[in-house]
Amino acid sequence: MAEERSSVLFGRELEQKRLAELVDGVGERGGALLVRGEPGVGKSALVATVRRQLGPSRTTILTATGAEPEQHLPYAGLNQLLYPLRDATTALPATQRTALRTALGLVDGPAPQTYLVGLAVLNLLSEAAAATPLVLLLEDVHWLDRATQDVLAFLARRVESERVVLIATARGDEPTRLDDLPSLTLRPLPPQDAEELLDHVAPDLASEARKRILQDAAGNPLALTELPAARTGPLDHAFAARVAELPEATRTNLLVAALNDSTSLAETLKATGTDALGPAAGLVEVDATTVTFRHAMTRAAIVRSATPAARRAAHHALAATLTGPGRRAWHRAAATTGTDETVAAELEAAAGDARRRGGVAAAIAALEEAARLSETDLRRADRLLRAADLAVESGRRDVVDRLLAAASTMDLTPRQRALVTWLPTGFDDGVREGAAGASELATLAGAVARDGDLDLAMRIFWSTAMRCFWIEPGAPARQRITAIADELPVDPADPRMVAIAAYVTPLARGAEVVAALRELADRTTDPTVIRFLGSAALQVGAFDLAARFSLAAQPGLRAEGRLGLLSRALAVQAWSHARLGDLAAALPAAEEAGRLAHETRQPYMVGLARAVQAEIAALRGDHDLAEKLAAEAERVGLAAGARPVLATVQLARGLAALGAGRHADAVAALLRVFDPADAAYQLALRCYVVAELAEAAVHCDRADVVRGLITELEQAPTTSPALHHGLRYARAVLASDEDAEELFRVALQADLTGWPLERGRLQLAFGEWLRRRRRAAESRPVLRAARETFDALGVTAWGERAARELRAAGEATPDREPDALGDLTAHELNIAQLAAEGLTNREIGQRLYLSHRTVSTHLHRIFPKLGISARGELGAALRREG
């Protein structure tokens, strides 16, 4: 009974129950949990208890344990975890198989994207779990390499529909990439339980010793277990004291094993030349091939208690033993006290190898260590700046700031100074406090180009253009930026220059940009370039081209695992399709854009996706949801004055107000987009809400305000389709009775191919105008066409308005059947549409970065919502409901 009570105390009864519930359901569903707690509080014991309860027959258990010396080895933790499944990688799709095997160092290949590696692992685990459920036990994840943590975070978001459970442990408040998971925090034992555990471990303790140990242990179960034997102070001192009592040869073996970034017993014995681990049996576990520490605190205590000279000697011995250049370089670096250019060069090579395997964090660490060992400021600064460039790519702002601060203390070349100025703008498109302004960046790009580094100059100039999108620099700055751009020795038809012109001068050079985009539409194949062109098309109101480019970019970005850029392409697609009225395409694109932007740590893109979702909700007539989403987006946009987010928020609010007949509120919201003093002002996007503003103004006697804005925009030298559609609509609804009919007919005769929402809006406004002039018979076919368009598009509020006008014109019109698509989530709608196109579950999974089993689970939820029972019925159901 005492033994049973001890186990419960150490393993935590309630916590065991929660973990048991998680793993008991693994046959039906997946899940993930992060267990946190201070060293010795019982995390490992809790995991061990779960492992014993599972047994070998119920599940397959895969394990990995983080160790501090392994943090610089890319995918070291993933290697541990997947070792039992290494032969099954051959069944993966070719691109995923290559990405995973490259990441694990099994083959050479292009640097794999983390998310493509993650998809490969997800499918590998999903297939394995089909036979036997999987439980992944990951200890000390705060010490796992960053690349492995990124893959685990990817997995944890996607195992809910799999027969896979992921349980991870982490120390205290140590940051990890799994911090978004549901968590369980282990606290010290309460006094009564602490006393009971100590009495079980050491029943014969004297009263004073018992009191002192209880005080020193402070409820820590491991301390309560270890301190009675050590009779010393803190727990780490107790472990150090135990080590100090061992023979010198054993201590040397333990130190080498503790510093080794592998559990290889052979490496430890070869480095020390002795096999003296026997006396350390209580501290380590040794089998035929490995040596592992029973507790991480033991390992840490061994390293801390050794002298610096002893640690350097151990690293030197390991370096002499190892053959892998990367690991050897790290141990040589740890054994070096001063500078050593030879070792620095080896670390630089190790960084290149890590980068080729997709281990960006490992490459950053190697370059930073190489900088420490560099013999000149020139080489030191160069390595620090290369590391900072990689840190921008991986989203490590704190690392970038630290590296740039170190580099800034040195005598830098002009190119290096340019990098120090430019690199901080890589976060959130430069929307951050302290980042260089657009005009400053343009000047810098010009100087770099004159120095002959055109590639860097173009990279800096792209950052300049992005700042002109997110934060308004003002007309003088835009003129200066344009003048500098014109001096760059780059063909104006180069896609980069076309995109830059669209961002910096969307109106002044809008005609040239639209012409160039149409010319480039059939000549560009690089998905990254196509994505830029889609974004450029959005700036100049060519929403048809923007949707076309953004869709074309997605297959390549998905195949390469570039989810950060993919989220941007999806956001452009969603925004464009919403403006065109294709809500069935816009809705899932916006949902996926927001989800991937969150996953890739792009807060302003999350805000933009939410704002577009608010716009879609407003068009669908769900005004409460529109306001909820708009408020979420506004919080993101206001945090740094991200103007496109705030402008789209006001558009969504204006649409919702229009749909509810609150015309004065609509005018107030939309006018903010036109006010340069307002945070929602955006030079390009203001041009594409003209129709909404004109419609609202007419209904609340504010037409004079809009007429002035229209006069200004009519002078813009642009062929922007969206702007000119909006101007034609505004002229018609604002015109006098004598001129209005002709202007409506001119607007309806324009080429509106691919712009059904604009055609429907014009038909509704013209039909209303005709009816109010007692021309009911003429109004009915126009209003009927408008209603049919809005119903087909799912633009509920305007469809109902058209129906009311039809009834007023004397035509009975039945209420539309409820839209079953409204029961589907945006994610489900996306899957349903892809399945209706004929894609298999596996193909859908590869496109959406899900396993094919997760896709199957979603489809089984979708069928009842659509009133169907088979995959072949999806197309008809979607067409019927759409």
Short mmCIF file of N, CA and C in Angstrom, two decimals, residues 422-572:
data_model
loop_
_atom_site.label_atom_id
_atom_site.label_comp_id
_atom_site.label_asym_id
_atom_site.label_seq_id
_atom_site.Cartn_x
_atom_site.Cartn_y
_atom_site.Cartn_z
N TRP A 422 18.57 47.59 -43.03
CA TRP A 422 17.47 46.96 -43.75
C TRP A 422 16.88 45.74 -43.06
N LEU A 423 17.71 44.90 -42.46
CA LEU A 423 17.23 43.62 -41.95
C LEU A 423 16.05 43.74 -40.97
N PRO A 424 16.02 44.72 -40.07
CA PRO A 424 14.86 44.79 -39.16
C PRO A 424 13.53 45.01 -39.86
N THR A 425 13.56 45.50 -41.11
CA THR A 425 12.31 45.73 -41.82
C THR A 425 11.71 44.43 -42.34
N GLY A 426 12.44 43.32 -42.18
CA GLY A 426 11.94 42.04 -42.66
C GLY A 426 10.81 41.47 -41.83
N PHE A 427 10.56 42.05 -40.66
CA PHE A 427 9.47 41.56 -39.80
C PHE A 427 8.20 42.35 -40.08
N ASP A 428 7.11 41.63 -40.28
CA ASP A 428 5.80 42.26 -40.47
C ASP A 428 5.85 43.34 -41.55
N ASP A 429 6.64 43.05 -42.61
CA ASP A 429 6.75 43.97 -43.74
C ASP A 429 7.21 45.36 -43.32
N GLY A 430 8.03 45.41 -42.28
CA GLY A 430 8.55 46.69 -41.83
C GLY A 430 7.61 47.47 -40.94
N VAL A 431 6.45 46.90 -40.61
CA VAL A 431 5.49 47.59 -39.76
C VAL A 431 5.88 47.35 -38.31
N ARG A 432 6.91 48.00 -37.86
CA ARG A 432 7.34 47.83 -36.48
C ARG A 432 8.05 49.10 -36.03
N GLU A 433 7.99 49.34 -34.77
CA GLU A 433 8.62 50.53 -34.20
C GLU A 433 10.12 50.45 -34.38
N GLY A 434 10.71 51.55 -34.84
CA GLY A 434 12.16 51.60 -34.98
C GLY A 434 12.67 51.15 -36.33
N ALA A 435 11.82 50.56 -37.17
CA ALA A 435 12.26 50.13 -38.50
C ALA A 435 12.46 51.35 -39.39
N ALA A 436 13.38 51.21 -40.37
CA ALA A 436 13.66 52.32 -41.27
C ALA A 436 12.43 52.69 -42.07
N GLY A 437 12.29 54.00 -42.37
CA GLY A 437 11.15 54.46 -43.15
C GLY A 437 11.34 54.17 -44.62
N ALA A 438 10.24 54.32 -45.39
CA ALA A 438 10.27 53.98 -46.80
C ALA A 438 11.27 54.84 -47.57
N SER A 439 11.28 56.13 -47.32
CA SER A 439 12.21 57.01 -48.03
C SER A 439 13.66 56.68 -47.69
N GLU A 440 13.92 56.39 -46.41
CA GLU A 440 15.27 56.02 -45.99
C GLU A 440 15.72 54.73 -46.67
N LEU A 441 14.80 53.77 -46.76
CA LEU A 441 15.15 52.51 -47.41
C LEU A 441 15.42 52.70 -48.89
N ALA A 442 14.63 53.55 -49.54
CA ALA A 442 14.84 53.79 -50.97
C ALA A 442 16.21 54.41 -51.21
N THR A 443 16.57 55.39 -50.38
CA THR A 443 17.90 56.00 -50.50
C THR A 443 18.99 54.95 -50.31
N LEU A 444 18.80 54.09 -49.34
CA LEU A 444 19.76 53.02 -49.08
C LEU A 444 19.87 52.09 -50.28
N ALA A 445 18.73 51.71 -50.87
CA ALA A 445 18.75 50.82 -52.03
C ALA A 445 19.50 51.45 -53.19
N GLY A 446 19.28 52.75 -53.40
CA GLY A 446 20.00 53.43 -54.47
C GLY A 446 21.50 53.42 -54.25
N ALA A 447 21.91 53.67 -53.00
CA ALA A 447 23.34 53.66 -52.70
C ALA A 447 23.95 52.27 -52.90
N VAL A 448 23.23 51.24 -52.47
CA VAL A 448 23.73 49.88 -52.63
C VAL A 448 23.84 49.52 -54.11
N ALA A 449 22.87 49.97 -54.91
CA ALA A 449 22.92 49.70 -56.36
C ALA A 449 24.13 50.39 -56.99
N ARG A 450 24.40 51.61 -56.56
CA ARG A 450 25.56 52.33 -57.12
C ARG A 450 26.87 51.65 -56.74
N ASP A 451 26.87 50.96 -55.59
CA ASP A 451 28.06 50.22 -55.18
C ASP A 451 28.20 48.88 -55.90
N GLY A 452 27.21 48.55 -56.74
CA GLY A 452 27.32 47.36 -57.57
C GLY A 452 26.58 46.13 -57.08
N ASP A 453 25.91 46.20 -55.92
CA ASP A 453 25.20 45.03 -55.41
C ASP A 453 23.72 45.17 -55.75
N LEU A 454 23.38 44.87 -57.01
CA LEU A 454 22.02 45.09 -57.48
C LEU A 454 21.03 44.14 -56.82
N ASP A 455 21.46 42.91 -56.54
CA ASP A 455 20.57 41.94 -55.91
C ASP A 455 20.10 42.44 -54.55
N LEU A 456 21.05 42.90 -53.72
CA LEU A 456 20.68 43.43 -52.41
C LEU A 456 19.84 44.69 -52.56
N ALA A 457 20.19 45.52 -53.53
CA ALA A 457 19.42 46.75 -53.75
C ALA A 457 17.96 46.43 -54.05
N MET A 458 17.72 45.41 -54.87
CA MET A 458 16.35 45.06 -55.21
C MET A 458 15.61 44.48 -54.00
N ARG A 459 16.31 43.72 -53.19
CA ARG A 459 15.68 43.19 -51.98
C ARG A 459 15.26 44.33 -51.05
N ILE A 460 16.15 45.33 -50.92
CA ILE A 460 15.83 46.48 -50.07
C ILE A 460 14.68 47.28 -50.67
N PHE A 461 14.69 47.41 -52.01
CA PHE A 461 13.63 48.20 -52.64
C PHE A 461 12.28 47.51 -52.50
N TRP A 462 12.27 46.18 -52.50
CA TRP A 462 11.00 45.49 -52.28
C TRP A 462 10.45 45.81 -50.89
N SER A 463 11.33 45.85 -49.88
CA SER A 463 10.90 46.24 -48.53
C SER A 463 10.34 47.66 -48.54
N THR A 464 10.96 48.53 -49.35
CA THR A 464 10.46 49.89 -49.48
C THR A 464 9.02 49.90 -50.00
N ALA A 465 8.81 49.11 -51.04
CA ALA A 465 7.47 49.06 -51.64
C ALA A 465 6.44 48.52 -50.65
N MET A 466 6.80 47.50 -49.89
CA MET A 466 5.87 46.94 -48.93
C MET A 466 5.49 47.96 -47.86
N ARG A 467 6.43 48.78 -47.45
CA ARG A 467 6.10 49.80 -46.46
C ARG A 467 5.10 50.80 -47.03
N CYS A 468 5.19 51.06 -48.33
CA CYS A 468 4.23 51.97 -48.95
C CYS A 468 2.82 51.39 -48.97
N PHE A 469 2.71 50.07 -48.82
CA PHE A 469 1.40 49.43 -48.76
C PHE A 469 0.85 49.48 -47.35
N TRP A 470 1.67 49.13 -46.37
CA TRP A 470 1.18 48.99 -45.00
C TRP A 470 1.09 50.32 -44.27
N ILE A 471 2.02 51.23 -44.52
CA ILE A 471 2.07 52.50 -43.80
C ILE A 471 2.24 53.62 -44.82
N GLU A 472 1.36 54.59 -44.82
CA GLU A 472 1.39 55.66 -45.82
C GLU A 472 2.60 56.58 -45.60
N PRO A 473 3.55 56.66 -46.58
CA PRO A 473 4.73 57.51 -46.40
C PRO A 473 4.50 58.96 -46.80
N GLY A 474 3.41 59.26 -47.53
CA GLY A 474 3.14 60.61 -47.98
C GLY A 474 3.58 60.82 -49.42
N ALA A 475 2.97 61.79 -50.08
CA ALA A 475 3.23 62.03 -51.51
C ALA A 475 4.69 62.37 -51.80
N PRO A 476 5.34 63.29 -51.03
CA PRO A 476 6.75 63.59 -51.33
C PRO A 476 7.64 62.35 -51.26
N ALA A 477 7.41 61.50 -50.27
CA ALA A 477 8.22 60.29 -50.15
C ALA A 477 7.98 59.36 -51.34
N ARG A 478 6.73 59.23 -51.75
CA ARG A 478 6.45 58.37 -52.91
C ARG A 478 7.14 58.90 -54.17
N GLN A 479 7.15 60.22 -54.34
CA GLN A 479 7.82 60.79 -55.51
C GLN A 479 9.32 60.54 -55.47
N ARG A 480 9.90 60.67 -54.28
CA ARG A 480 11.34 60.42 -54.16
C ARG A 480 11.66 58.95 -54.42
N ILE A 481 10.84 58.06 -53.88
CA ILE A 481 11.05 56.62 -54.09
C ILE A 481 10.97 56.29 -55.57
N THR A 482 10.00 56.88 -56.25
CA THR A 482 9.84 56.62 -57.68
C THR A 482 11.05 57.11 -58.46
N ALA A 483 11.55 58.29 -58.10
CA ALA A 483 12.72 58.83 -58.80
C ALA A 483 13.93 57.91 -58.63
N ILE A 484 14.13 57.39 -57.44
CA ILE A 484 15.26 56.48 -57.20
C ILE A 484 15.06 55.18 -57.97
N ALA A 485 13.82 54.69 -57.99
CA ALA A 485 13.54 53.44 -58.71
C ALA A 485 13.84 53.61 -60.20
N ASP A 486 13.53 54.78 -60.74
CA ASP A 486 13.77 55.01 -62.16
C ASP A 486 15.25 55.01 -62.50
N GLU A 487 16.10 55.24 -61.51
CA GLU A 487 17.54 55.26 -61.76
C GLU A 487 18.19 53.88 -61.67
N LEU A 488 17.44 52.90 -61.15
CA LEU A 488 18.01 51.57 -61.01
C LEU A 488 18.22 50.95 -62.38
N PRO A 489 19.35 50.28 -62.58
CA PRO A 489 19.63 49.67 -63.89
C PRO A 489 18.87 48.36 -64.07
N VAL A 490 17.54 48.45 -64.02
CA VAL A 490 16.67 47.28 -64.15
C VAL A 490 15.59 47.61 -65.17
N ASP A 491 15.29 46.65 -66.04
CA ASP A 491 14.25 46.82 -67.05
C ASP A 491 12.91 47.11 -66.36
N PRO A 492 12.22 48.19 -66.74
CA PRO A 492 10.92 48.49 -66.12
C PRO A 492 9.91 47.36 -66.28
N ALA A 493 10.10 46.49 -67.29
CA ALA A 493 9.18 45.37 -67.48
C ALA A 493 9.55 44.17 -66.61
N ASP A 494 10.65 44.28 -65.88
CA ASP A 494 11.01 43.21 -64.94
C ASP A 494 9.88 43.06 -63.93
N PRO A 495 9.42 41.82 -63.66
CA PRO A 495 8.30 41.65 -62.72
C PRO A 495 8.50 42.34 -61.39
N ARG A 496 9.74 42.39 -60.91
CA ARG A 496 10.00 43.06 -59.63
C ARG A 496 9.68 44.55 -59.74
N MET A 497 10.09 45.17 -60.84
CA MET A 497 9.85 46.60 -61.00
C MET A 497 8.36 46.88 -61.21
N VAL A 498 7.67 45.99 -61.90
CA VAL A 498 6.23 46.16 -62.09
C VAL A 498 5.52 46.13 -60.74
N ALA A 499 5.90 45.16 -59.90
CA ALA A 499 5.28 45.05 -58.58
C ALA A 499 5.61 46.26 -57.72
N ILE A 500 6.85 46.71 -57.77
CA ILE A 500 7.25 47.88 -56.99
C ILE A 500 6.45 49.11 -57.41
N ALA A 501 6.28 49.30 -58.74
CA ALA A 501 5.50 50.44 -59.23
C ALA A 501 4.06 50.35 -58.73
N ALA A 502 3.50 49.15 -58.68
CA ALA A 502 2.12 48.99 -58.23
C ALA A 502 1.97 49.40 -56.78
N TYR A 503 2.94 49.08 -55.96
CA TYR A 503 2.86 49.42 -54.54
C TYR A 503 3.14 50.89 -54.29
N VAL A 504 4.11 51.45 -55.00
CA VAL A 504 4.54 52.83 -54.72
C VAL A 504 3.65 53.84 -55.44
N THR A 505 3.28 53.55 -56.68
CA THR A 505 2.51 54.51 -57.48
C THR A 505 1.32 53.81 -58.14
N PRO A 506 0.37 53.32 -57.35
CA PRO A 506 -0.73 52.55 -57.92
C PRO A 506 -1.63 53.36 -58.84
N LEU A 507 -1.69 54.67 -58.66
CA LEU A 507 -2.52 55.52 -59.52
C LEU A 507 -1.69 56.18 -60.60
N ALA A 508 -0.60 56.84 -60.21
CA ALA A 508 0.19 57.60 -61.17
C ALA A 508 0.72 56.72 -62.29
N ARG A 509 1.01 55.46 -61.98
CA ARG A 509 1.52 54.56 -63.03
C ARG A 509 0.61 53.32 -63.18
N GLY A 510 -0.64 53.51 -62.79
CA GLY A 510 -1.57 52.39 -62.83
C GLY A 510 -1.77 51.83 -64.22
N ALA A 511 -1.85 52.71 -65.24
CA ALA A 511 -2.07 52.23 -66.61
C ALA A 511 -0.90 51.39 -67.07
N GLU A 512 0.31 51.84 -66.78
CA GLU A 512 1.50 51.08 -67.18
C GLU A 512 1.54 49.73 -66.46
N VAL A 513 1.17 49.72 -65.18
CA VAL A 513 1.21 48.49 -64.41
C VAL A 513 0.21 47.49 -64.95
N VAL A 514 -1.01 47.93 -65.21
CA VAL A 514 -2.04 47.02 -65.72
C VAL A 514 -1.60 46.42 -67.06
N ALA A 515 -1.05 47.26 -67.94
CA ALA A 515 -0.59 46.77 -69.24
C ALA A 515 0.54 45.75 -69.06
N ALA A 516 1.46 46.03 -68.16
CA ALA A 516 2.58 45.11 -67.93
C ALA A 516 2.09 43.79 -67.33
N LEU A 517 1.12 43.87 -66.42
CA LEU A 517 0.59 42.65 -65.81
C LEU A 517 -0.07 41.76 -66.86
N ARG A 518 -0.82 42.38 -67.77
CA ARG A 518 -1.47 41.57 -68.81
C ARG A 518 -0.42 40.94 -69.72
N GLU A 519 0.67 41.65 -69.95
CA GLU A 519 1.75 41.11 -70.77
C GLU A 519 2.46 39.95 -70.07
N LEU A 520 2.60 40.05 -68.76
CA LEU A 520 3.33 39.03 -67.99
C LEU A 520 2.47 37.81 -67.66
N ALA A 521 1.17 37.93 -67.86
CA ALA A 521 0.26 36.88 -67.39
C ALA A 521 0.58 35.51 -67.95
N ASP A 522 1.06 35.45 -69.18
CA ASP A 522 1.33 34.15 -69.80
C ASP A 522 2.82 33.84 -69.92
N ARG A 523 3.67 34.67 -69.31
CA ARG A 523 5.11 34.47 -69.49
C ARG A 523 5.86 34.10 -68.22
N THR A 524 5.16 34.06 -67.10
CA THR A 524 5.84 33.88 -65.82
C THR A 524 5.44 32.54 -65.22
N THR A 525 6.45 31.78 -64.76
CA THR A 525 6.19 30.45 -64.19
C THR A 525 6.65 30.32 -62.74
N ASP A 526 7.53 31.19 -62.28
CA ASP A 526 8.05 31.10 -60.92
C ASP A 526 6.92 31.47 -59.94
N PRO A 527 6.55 30.54 -59.02
CA PRO A 527 5.40 30.83 -58.13
C PRO A 527 5.64 32.04 -57.25
N THR A 528 6.89 32.29 -56.85
CA THR A 528 7.17 33.46 -56.02
C THR A 528 6.89 34.74 -56.79
N VAL A 529 7.36 34.78 -58.04
CA VAL A 529 7.12 35.96 -58.88
C VAL A 529 5.64 36.12 -59.18
N ILE A 530 4.96 35.01 -59.48
CA ILE A 530 3.53 35.08 -59.77
C ILE A 530 2.77 35.63 -58.57
N ARG A 531 3.19 35.21 -57.37
CA ARG A 531 2.53 35.71 -56.16
C ARG A 531 2.70 37.21 -56.03
N PHE A 532 3.91 37.71 -56.32
CA PHE A 532 4.14 39.15 -56.28
C PHE A 532 3.24 39.86 -57.29
N LEU A 533 3.09 39.29 -58.48
CA LEU A 533 2.27 39.93 -59.50
C LEU A 533 0.80 39.96 -59.09
N GLY A 534 0.35 38.90 -58.42
CA GLY A 534 -1.03 38.90 -57.93
C GLY A 534 -1.25 40.02 -56.94
N SER A 535 -0.29 40.22 -56.05
CA SER A 535 -0.41 41.30 -55.08
C SER A 535 -0.36 42.65 -55.77
N ALA A 536 0.49 42.76 -56.82
CA ALA A 536 0.56 44.01 -57.57
C ALA A 536 -0.77 44.31 -58.26
N ALA A 537 -1.39 43.28 -58.82
CA ALA A 537 -2.68 43.47 -59.49
C ALA A 537 -3.74 43.97 -58.51
N LEU A 538 -3.67 43.50 -57.28
CA LEU A 538 -4.62 43.97 -56.27
C LEU A 538 -4.45 45.47 -56.03
N GLN A 539 -3.20 45.95 -56.02
CA GLN A 539 -2.95 47.37 -55.76
C GLN A 539 -3.60 48.26 -56.81
N VAL A 540 -3.64 47.78 -58.06
CA VAL A 540 -4.16 48.64 -59.13
C VAL A 540 -5.59 48.26 -59.49
N GLY A 541 -6.26 47.48 -58.66
CA GLY A 541 -7.68 47.19 -58.85
C GLY A 541 -7.99 46.25 -59.99
N ALA A 542 -7.00 45.51 -60.46
CA ALA A 542 -7.25 44.49 -61.49
C ALA A 542 -7.57 43.18 -60.77
N PHE A 543 -8.74 43.12 -60.15
CA PHE A 543 -9.06 41.98 -59.29
C PHE A 543 -9.15 40.68 -60.07
N ASP A 544 -9.55 40.76 -61.33
CA ASP A 544 -9.58 39.54 -62.14
C ASP A 544 -8.18 38.98 -62.32
N LEU A 545 -7.22 39.84 -62.60
CA LEU A 545 -5.83 39.40 -62.72
C LEU A 545 -5.26 38.96 -61.38
N ALA A 546 -5.62 39.69 -60.33
CA ALA A 546 -5.11 39.34 -59.00
C ALA A 546 -5.55 37.93 -58.61
N ALA A 547 -6.83 37.61 -58.87
CA ALA A 547 -7.32 36.27 -58.57
C ALA A 547 -6.61 35.23 -59.43
N ARG A 548 -6.40 35.56 -60.69
CA ARG A 548 -5.74 34.62 -61.62
C ARG A 548 -4.31 34.35 -61.19
N PHE A 549 -3.55 35.41 -60.89
CA PHE A 549 -2.16 35.23 -60.48
C PHE A 549 -2.07 34.47 -59.15
N SER A 550 -2.89 34.87 -58.19
CA SER A 550 -2.77 34.24 -56.87
C SER A 550 -3.12 32.76 -56.92
N LEU A 551 -4.10 32.39 -57.74
CA LEU A 551 -4.44 30.98 -57.91
C LEU A 551 -3.30 30.23 -58.59
N ALA A 552 -2.71 30.86 -59.59
CA ALA A 552 -1.62 30.20 -60.33
C ALA A 552 -0.39 29.98 -59.47
N ALA A 553 -0.17 30.85 -58.49
CA ALA A 553 1.01 30.71 -57.64
C ALA A 553 0.88 29.60 -56.62
N GLN A 554 -0.35 29.26 -56.26
CA GLN A 554 -0.55 28.37 -55.11
C GLN A 554 -0.02 26.95 -55.29
N PRO A 555 -0.20 26.29 -56.44
CA PRO A 555 0.33 24.92 -56.54
C PRO A 555 1.83 24.84 -56.29
N GLY A 556 2.58 25.77 -56.86
CA GLY A 556 4.03 25.75 -56.65
C GLY A 556 4.41 26.04 -55.21
N LEU A 557 3.74 27.00 -54.59
CA LEU A 557 4.05 27.33 -53.19
C LEU A 557 3.68 26.17 -52.27
N ARG A 558 2.57 25.50 -52.56
CA ARG A 558 2.18 24.34 -51.75
C ARG A 558 3.21 23.22 -51.91
N ALA A 559 3.61 22.96 -53.15
CA ALA A 559 4.55 21.87 -53.41
C ALA A 559 5.89 22.11 -52.71
N GLU A 560 6.29 23.38 -52.61
CA GLU A 560 7.57 23.72 -51.99
C GLU A 560 7.46 23.88 -50.48
N GLY A 561 6.23 23.83 -49.95
CA GLY A 561 6.06 24.00 -48.50
C GLY A 561 6.26 25.42 -48.03
N ARG A 562 6.07 26.39 -48.88
CA ARG A 562 6.30 27.80 -48.52
C ARG A 562 4.98 28.40 -48.03
N LEU A 563 4.62 28.00 -46.84
CA LEU A 563 3.30 28.36 -46.32
C LEU A 563 3.19 29.84 -45.98
N GLY A 564 4.30 30.50 -45.66
CA GLY A 564 4.25 31.93 -45.39
C GLY A 564 3.81 32.71 -46.62
N LEU A 565 4.42 32.42 -47.78
CA LEU A 565 4.02 33.08 -49.02
C LEU A 565 2.65 32.58 -49.48
N LEU A 566 2.37 31.31 -49.22
CA LEU A 566 1.06 30.77 -49.60
C LEU A 566 -0.07 31.52 -48.90
N SER A 567 0.12 31.85 -47.62
CA SER A 567 -0.93 32.59 -46.90
C SER A 567 -1.18 33.94 -47.56
N ARG A 568 -0.14 34.55 -48.10
CA ARG A 568 -0.30 35.85 -48.77
C ARG A 568 -1.03 35.69 -50.10
N ALA A 569 -0.68 34.65 -50.84
CA ALA A 569 -1.38 34.41 -52.10
C ALA A 569 -2.86 34.13 -51.84
N LEU A 570 -3.15 33.38 -50.80
CA LEU A 570 -4.55 33.09 -50.45
C LEU A 570 -5.29 34.35 -50.03
N ALA A 571 -4.63 35.23 -49.30
CA ALA A 571 -5.28 36.48 -48.88
C ALA A 571 -5.63 37.34 -50.09
N VAL A 572 -4.73 37.40 -51.06
CA VAL A 572 -5.01 38.16 -52.29
C VAL A 572 -6.17 37.52 -53.04
#
